[in-house]
XYZ file of C-alpha atoms in Angstrom:
102
model
C 39.840 -31.380 -157.630
C 43.775 -30.939 -155.908
C 44.542 -34.573 -156.743
C 43.648 -33.655 -161.505
C 45.443 -30.192 -160.612
C 48.735 -32.333 -159.995
C 48.271 -35.020 -162.839
C 47.077 -31.718 -165.423
C 50.835 -29.860 -164.368
C 52.705 -33.414 -164.344
C 51.359 -34.124 -167.675
C 52.606 -29.900 -169.175
C 55.611 -30.936 -168.257
C 55.866 -34.701 -168.985
C 54.719 -33.432 -173.013
C 57.128 -30.462 -172.723
C 59.588 -31.814 -172.744
C 58.163 -34.243 -175.130
C 57.627 -31.988 -177.577
C 61.157 -30.041 -176.836
C 63.588 -33.684 -177.201
C 61.385 -34.291 -180.674
C 61.530 -30.207 -181.694
C 65.171 -30.698 -181.527
C 65.214 -34.268 -183.175
C 63.658 -32.974 -186.529
C 65.291 -30.143 -186.845
C 68.835 -31.378 -186.756
C 71.638 -31.997 -186.168
C 73.025 -28.521 -183.760
C 69.278 -27.306 -182.664
C 69.435 -27.053 -179.253
C 66.981 -26.042 -176.724
C 66.895 -24.621 -173.016
C 63.959 -25.428 -170.604
C 63.643 -25.134 -166.626
C 62.448 -27.588 -164.540
C 59.389 -25.497 -162.527
C 60.480 -26.153 -159.060
C 57.679 -28.274 -157.465
C 54.447 -29.221 -158.918
C 51.329 -28.825 -156.058
C 54.131 -27.653 -153.861
C 55.751 -31.479 -154.326
C 58.995 -32.113 -155.258
C 58.734 -34.629 -158.238
C 61.457 -36.633 -160.362
C 61.791 -36.817 -164.070
C 63.126 -39.795 -165.608
C 63.829 -40.077 -169.263
C 64.778 -42.798 -170.846
C 64.782 -45.019 -174.452
C 60.392 -45.931 -173.933
C 59.186 -41.871 -173.151
C 59.733 -39.686 -170.354
C 58.201 -40.509 -167.342
C 56.944 -37.695 -164.218
C 56.719 -39.661 -160.508
C 54.713 -36.727 -158.232
C 53.049 -37.123 -154.980
C 52.764 -40.780 -155.620
C 51.367 -40.812 -159.082
C 53.867 -40.946 -162.185
C 52.439 -39.685 -165.425
C 54.325 -40.481 -169.095
C 54.767 -39.268 -172.573
C 56.617 -40.655 -175.334
C 58.699 -39.162 -178.029
C 57.063 -39.488 -181.213
C 60.487 -40.521 -182.748
C 62.511 -43.768 -181.557
C 65.853 -41.463 -180.473
C 69.228 -42.911 -178.588
C 69.767 -40.137 -176.186
C 73.886 -40.161 -174.544
C 72.946 -42.223 -171.067
C 70.740 -44.855 -171.038
C 68.320 -43.142 -168.233
C 68.325 -39.514 -167.655
C 67.184 -37.901 -164.092
C 66.103 -34.444 -164.570
C 65.627 -32.619 -161.429
C 62.963 -30.101 -160.227
C 64.107 -26.085 -160.738
C 66.609 -27.049 -162.772
C 67.778 -24.917 -165.926
C 68.370 -27.937 -168.601
C 70.359 -27.855 -172.528
C 68.382 -30.159 -175.334
C 71.285 -30.964 -178.508
C 70.826 -32.570 -180.678
C 74.372 -34.263 -180.935
C 74.613 -36.094 -185.033
C 70.689 -37.111 -183.539
C 71.828 -38.938 -180.188
C 69.786 -36.042 -177.757
C 72.209 -35.067 -175.547
C 70.972 -33.466 -172.442
C 72.964 -30.897 -170.188
C 72.122 -29.169 -166.598
C 72.519 -25.889 -166.786
C 72.127 -25.281 -163.009
């Protein structure tokens, strides 16, 4: 049961981030969205990585993946987000910028 709950929480975070990226991209230049990542997932630290192939979350030695609908360009090839931090996702001329506000 605990393993299933861990996956559910991880899936929720990757789905949220993917939805935000798609929404910011579709709404065009200067669209932005702010999101606070949970501090931990099931009391475990985690790593969230975004790159051209998708959103990846490694929690409790399990990888969860979600792919944005569109082929989206980011300001960097690989973006690492930390749990508990607040991030702003901005569409800058159809390039998604992700900035830490923490």
